[in-house]
CSV table of N, CA, C and O in Angstrom, one decimal:
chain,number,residue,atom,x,y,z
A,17,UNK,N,0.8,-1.2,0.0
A,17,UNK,CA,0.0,0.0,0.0
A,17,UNK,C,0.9,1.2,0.0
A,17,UNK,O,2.0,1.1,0.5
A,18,UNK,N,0.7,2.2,-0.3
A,18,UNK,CA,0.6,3.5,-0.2
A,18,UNK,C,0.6,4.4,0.5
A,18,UNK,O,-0.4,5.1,0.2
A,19,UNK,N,1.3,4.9,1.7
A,19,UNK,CA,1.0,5.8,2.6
A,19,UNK,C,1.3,7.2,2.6
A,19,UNK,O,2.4,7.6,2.2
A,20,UNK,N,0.2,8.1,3.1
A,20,UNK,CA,0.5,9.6,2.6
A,20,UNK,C,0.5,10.0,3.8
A,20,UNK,O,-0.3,9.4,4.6
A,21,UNK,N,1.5,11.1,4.1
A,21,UNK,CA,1.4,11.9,5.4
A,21,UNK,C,1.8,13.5,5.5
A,21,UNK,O,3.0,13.9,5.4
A,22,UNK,N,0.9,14.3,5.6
A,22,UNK,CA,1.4,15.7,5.9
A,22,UNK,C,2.3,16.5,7.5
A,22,UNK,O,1.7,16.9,8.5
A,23,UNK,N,3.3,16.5,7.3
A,23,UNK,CA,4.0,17.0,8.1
A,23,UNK,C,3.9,18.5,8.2
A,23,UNK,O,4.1,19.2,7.3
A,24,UNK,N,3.5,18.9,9.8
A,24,UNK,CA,3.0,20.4,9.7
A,24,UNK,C,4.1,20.5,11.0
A,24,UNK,O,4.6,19.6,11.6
A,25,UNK,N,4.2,22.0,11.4
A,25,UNK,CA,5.1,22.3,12.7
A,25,UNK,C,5.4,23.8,12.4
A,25,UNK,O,5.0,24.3,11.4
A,26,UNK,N,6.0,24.7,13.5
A,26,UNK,CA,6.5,25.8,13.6
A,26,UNK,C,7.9,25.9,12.5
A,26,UNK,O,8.7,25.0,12.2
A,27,UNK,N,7.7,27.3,12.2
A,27,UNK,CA,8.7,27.4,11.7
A,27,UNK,C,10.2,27.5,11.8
A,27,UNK,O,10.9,28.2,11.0
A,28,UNK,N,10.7,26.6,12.8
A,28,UNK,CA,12.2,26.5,13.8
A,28,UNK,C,12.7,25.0,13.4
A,28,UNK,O,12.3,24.4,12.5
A,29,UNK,N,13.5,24.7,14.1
A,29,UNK,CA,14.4,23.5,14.0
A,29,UNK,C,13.4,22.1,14.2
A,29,UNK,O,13.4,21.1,13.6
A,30,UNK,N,12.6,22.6,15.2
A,30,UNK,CA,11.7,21.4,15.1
A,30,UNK,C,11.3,21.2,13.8
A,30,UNK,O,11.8,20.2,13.3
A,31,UNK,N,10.7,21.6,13.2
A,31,UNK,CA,10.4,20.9,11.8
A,31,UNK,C,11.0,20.6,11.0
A,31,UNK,O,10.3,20.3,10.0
A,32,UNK,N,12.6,20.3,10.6
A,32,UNK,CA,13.6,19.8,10.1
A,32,UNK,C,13.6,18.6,10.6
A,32,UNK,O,13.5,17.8,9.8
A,33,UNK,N,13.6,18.2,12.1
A,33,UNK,CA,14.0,17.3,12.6
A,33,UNK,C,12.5,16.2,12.3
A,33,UNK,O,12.6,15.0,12.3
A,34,UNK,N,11.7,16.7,12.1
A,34,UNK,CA,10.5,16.0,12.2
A,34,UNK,C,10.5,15.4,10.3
A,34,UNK,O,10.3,14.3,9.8
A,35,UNK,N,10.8,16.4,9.8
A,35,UNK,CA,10.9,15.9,8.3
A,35,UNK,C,11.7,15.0,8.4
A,35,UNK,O,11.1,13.9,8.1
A,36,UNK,N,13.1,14.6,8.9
A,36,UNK,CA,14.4,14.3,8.9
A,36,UNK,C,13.9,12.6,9.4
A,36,UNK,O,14.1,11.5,8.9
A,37,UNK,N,13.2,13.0,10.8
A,37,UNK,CA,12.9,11.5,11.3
A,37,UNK,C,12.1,10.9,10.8
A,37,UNK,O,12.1,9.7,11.2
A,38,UNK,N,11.3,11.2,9.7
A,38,UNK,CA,10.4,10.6,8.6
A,38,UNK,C,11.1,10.0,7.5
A,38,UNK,O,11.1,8.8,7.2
A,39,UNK,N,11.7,10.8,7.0
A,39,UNK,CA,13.3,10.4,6.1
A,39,UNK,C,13.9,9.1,6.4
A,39,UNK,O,14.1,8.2,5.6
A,40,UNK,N,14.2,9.0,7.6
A,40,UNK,CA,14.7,7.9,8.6
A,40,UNK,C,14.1,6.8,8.3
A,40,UNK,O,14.6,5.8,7.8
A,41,UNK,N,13.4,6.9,8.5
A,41,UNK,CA,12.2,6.0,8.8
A,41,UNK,C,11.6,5.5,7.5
A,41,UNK,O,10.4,5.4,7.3
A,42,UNK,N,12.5,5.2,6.6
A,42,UNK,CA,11.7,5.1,5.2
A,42,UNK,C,10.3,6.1,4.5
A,42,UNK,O,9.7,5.8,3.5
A,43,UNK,N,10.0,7.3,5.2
A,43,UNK,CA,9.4,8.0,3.8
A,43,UNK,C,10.1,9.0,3.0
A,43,UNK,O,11.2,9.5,3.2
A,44,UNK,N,9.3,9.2,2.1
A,44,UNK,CA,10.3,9.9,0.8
A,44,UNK,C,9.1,11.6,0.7
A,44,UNK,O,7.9,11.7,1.0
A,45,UNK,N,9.9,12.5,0.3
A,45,UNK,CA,9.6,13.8,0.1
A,45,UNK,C,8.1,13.5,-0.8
A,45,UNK,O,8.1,12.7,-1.7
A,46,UNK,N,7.5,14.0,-0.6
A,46,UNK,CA,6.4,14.4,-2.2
A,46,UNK,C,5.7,15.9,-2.2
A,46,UNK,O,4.7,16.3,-1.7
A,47,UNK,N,6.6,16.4,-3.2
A,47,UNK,CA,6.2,17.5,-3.8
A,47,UNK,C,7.2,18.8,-2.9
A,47,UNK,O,8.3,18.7,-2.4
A,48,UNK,N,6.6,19.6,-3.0
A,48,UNK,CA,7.4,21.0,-2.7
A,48,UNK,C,7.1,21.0,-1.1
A,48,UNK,O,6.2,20.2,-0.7
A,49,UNK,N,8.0,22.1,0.0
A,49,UNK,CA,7.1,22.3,1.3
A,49,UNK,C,6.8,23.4,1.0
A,49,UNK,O,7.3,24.1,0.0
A,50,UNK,N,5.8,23.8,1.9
A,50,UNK,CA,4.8,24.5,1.7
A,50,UNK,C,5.1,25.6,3.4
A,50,UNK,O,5.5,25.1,4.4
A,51,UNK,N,4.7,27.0,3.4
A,51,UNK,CA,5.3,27.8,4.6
A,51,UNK,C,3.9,28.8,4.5
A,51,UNK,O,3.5,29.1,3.4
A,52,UNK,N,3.3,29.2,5.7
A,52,UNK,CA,2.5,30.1,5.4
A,52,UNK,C,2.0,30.8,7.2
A,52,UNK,O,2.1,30.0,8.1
A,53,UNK,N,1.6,32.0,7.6
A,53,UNK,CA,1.7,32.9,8.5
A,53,UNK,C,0.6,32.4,9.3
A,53,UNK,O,-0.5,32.4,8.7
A,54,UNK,N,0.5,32.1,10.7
A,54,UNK,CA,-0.6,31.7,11.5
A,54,UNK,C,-0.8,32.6,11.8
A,54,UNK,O,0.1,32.9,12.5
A,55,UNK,N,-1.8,33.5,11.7
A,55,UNK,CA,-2.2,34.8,12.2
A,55,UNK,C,-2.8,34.3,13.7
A,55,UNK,O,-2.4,35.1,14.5
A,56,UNK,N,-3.4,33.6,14.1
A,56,UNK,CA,-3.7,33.3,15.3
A,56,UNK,C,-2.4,33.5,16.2
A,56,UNK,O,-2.2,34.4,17.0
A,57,UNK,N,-1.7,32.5,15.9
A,57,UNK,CA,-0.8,32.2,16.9
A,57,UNK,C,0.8,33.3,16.4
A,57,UNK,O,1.7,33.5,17.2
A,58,UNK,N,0.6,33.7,15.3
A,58,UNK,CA,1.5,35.3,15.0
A,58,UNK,C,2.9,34.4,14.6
A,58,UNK,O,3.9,35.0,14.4
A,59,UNK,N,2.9,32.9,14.3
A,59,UNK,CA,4.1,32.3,13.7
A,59,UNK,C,4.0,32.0,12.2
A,59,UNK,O,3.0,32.3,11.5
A,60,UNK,N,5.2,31.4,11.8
A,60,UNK,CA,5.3,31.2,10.7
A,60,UNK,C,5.3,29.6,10.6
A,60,UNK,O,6.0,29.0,11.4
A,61,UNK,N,4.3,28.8,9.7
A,61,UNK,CA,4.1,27.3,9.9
A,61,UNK,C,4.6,26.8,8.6
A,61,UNK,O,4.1,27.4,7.6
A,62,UNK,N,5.2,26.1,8.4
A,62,UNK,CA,6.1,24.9,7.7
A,62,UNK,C,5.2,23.7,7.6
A,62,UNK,O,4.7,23.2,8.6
A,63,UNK,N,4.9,22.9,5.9
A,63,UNK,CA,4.2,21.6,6.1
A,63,UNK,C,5.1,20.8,5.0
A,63,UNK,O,5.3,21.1,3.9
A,64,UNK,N,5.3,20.2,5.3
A,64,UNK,CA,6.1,19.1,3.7
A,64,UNK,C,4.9,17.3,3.9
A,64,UNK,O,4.6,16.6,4.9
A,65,UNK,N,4.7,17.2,2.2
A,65,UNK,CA,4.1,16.1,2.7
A,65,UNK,C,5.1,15.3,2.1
A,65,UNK,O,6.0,15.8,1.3
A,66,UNK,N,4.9,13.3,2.6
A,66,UNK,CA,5.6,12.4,2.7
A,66,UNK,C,5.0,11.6,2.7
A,66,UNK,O,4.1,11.4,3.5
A,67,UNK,N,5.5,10.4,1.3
A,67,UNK,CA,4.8,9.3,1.1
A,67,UNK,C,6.0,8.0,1.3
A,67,UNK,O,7.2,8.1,1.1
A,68,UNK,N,5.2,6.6,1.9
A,68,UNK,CA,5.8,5.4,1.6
A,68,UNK,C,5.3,4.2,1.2
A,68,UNK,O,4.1,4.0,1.3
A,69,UNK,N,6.1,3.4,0.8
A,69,UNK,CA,5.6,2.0,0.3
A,69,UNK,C,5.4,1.2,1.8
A,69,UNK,O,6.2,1.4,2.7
A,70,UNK,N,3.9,0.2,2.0
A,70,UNK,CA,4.3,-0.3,2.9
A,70,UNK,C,3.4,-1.9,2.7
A,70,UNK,O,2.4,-2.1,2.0
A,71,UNK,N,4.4,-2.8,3.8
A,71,UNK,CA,3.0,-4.2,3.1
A,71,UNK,C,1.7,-3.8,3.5
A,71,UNK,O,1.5,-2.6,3.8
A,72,UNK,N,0.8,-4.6,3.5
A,72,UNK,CA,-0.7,-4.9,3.5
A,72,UNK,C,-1.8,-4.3,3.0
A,72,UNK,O,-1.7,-4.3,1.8
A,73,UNK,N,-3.0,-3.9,3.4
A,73,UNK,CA,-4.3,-3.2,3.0
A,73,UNK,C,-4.4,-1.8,4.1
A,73,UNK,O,-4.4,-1.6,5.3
A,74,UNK,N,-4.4,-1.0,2.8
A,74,UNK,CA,-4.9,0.2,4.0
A,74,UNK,C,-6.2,0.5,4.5
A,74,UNK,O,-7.2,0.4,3.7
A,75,UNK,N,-6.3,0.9,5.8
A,75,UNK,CA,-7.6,0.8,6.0
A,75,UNK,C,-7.7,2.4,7.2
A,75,UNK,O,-6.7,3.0,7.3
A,76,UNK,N,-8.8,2.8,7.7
A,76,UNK,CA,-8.7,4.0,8.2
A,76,UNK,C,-8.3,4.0,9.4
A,76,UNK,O,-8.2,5.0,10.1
A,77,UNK,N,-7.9,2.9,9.8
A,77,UNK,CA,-7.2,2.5,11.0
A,77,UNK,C,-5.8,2.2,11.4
A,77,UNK,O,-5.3,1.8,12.4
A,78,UNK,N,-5.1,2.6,10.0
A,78,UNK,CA,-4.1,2.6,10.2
A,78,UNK,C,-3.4,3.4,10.9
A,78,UNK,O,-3.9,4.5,11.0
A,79,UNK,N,-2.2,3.2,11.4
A,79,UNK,CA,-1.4,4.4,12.3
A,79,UNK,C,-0.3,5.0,11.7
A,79,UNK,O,0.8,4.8,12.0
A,80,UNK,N,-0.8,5.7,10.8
A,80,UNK,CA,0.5,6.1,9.8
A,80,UNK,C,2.2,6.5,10.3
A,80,UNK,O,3.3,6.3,9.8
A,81,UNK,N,1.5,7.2,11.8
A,81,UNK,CA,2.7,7.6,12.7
A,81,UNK,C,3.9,6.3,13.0
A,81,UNK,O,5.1,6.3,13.1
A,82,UNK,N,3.2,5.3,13.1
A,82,UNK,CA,3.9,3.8,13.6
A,82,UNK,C,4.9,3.6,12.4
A,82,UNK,O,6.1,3.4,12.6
A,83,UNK,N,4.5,3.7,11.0
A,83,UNK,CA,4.5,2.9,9.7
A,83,UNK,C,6.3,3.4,9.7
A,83,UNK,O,7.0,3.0,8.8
């Protein structure tokens, strides 16, 4: 199967590290990241999404975080 995941976070070191540990972990980049202004919270937010190959059937119960 196919797994998709959007990676969101502040715009600091934590979200490097969070792409990075996904990387790790067997997923791969897909597409461009994406940066845009939380006016609520007055930061700047960072999202990169990330896909992987994985065995079995996906179902909405999967835990993508575990994969």
């Amino acid at each position: 199967m196919k797994l998709y995941r959007f990676l969101s976070e502040e715009d600091t070191s934590a979200f490097c590290h969070k792409v990075t540990d996904a990387l790790n972990k067997g997923w791969e980049l897909h597409g461009s990241p994406t940066q845009t202004w939380d006016h609520t919270a007055g930061i700047m937010r960072c999202g990169q999404a990330v896909v992987k190959e994985a065995p079995g059937i996906y179902t909405p119960d999967t835990k993508l975080g575990a994969q």
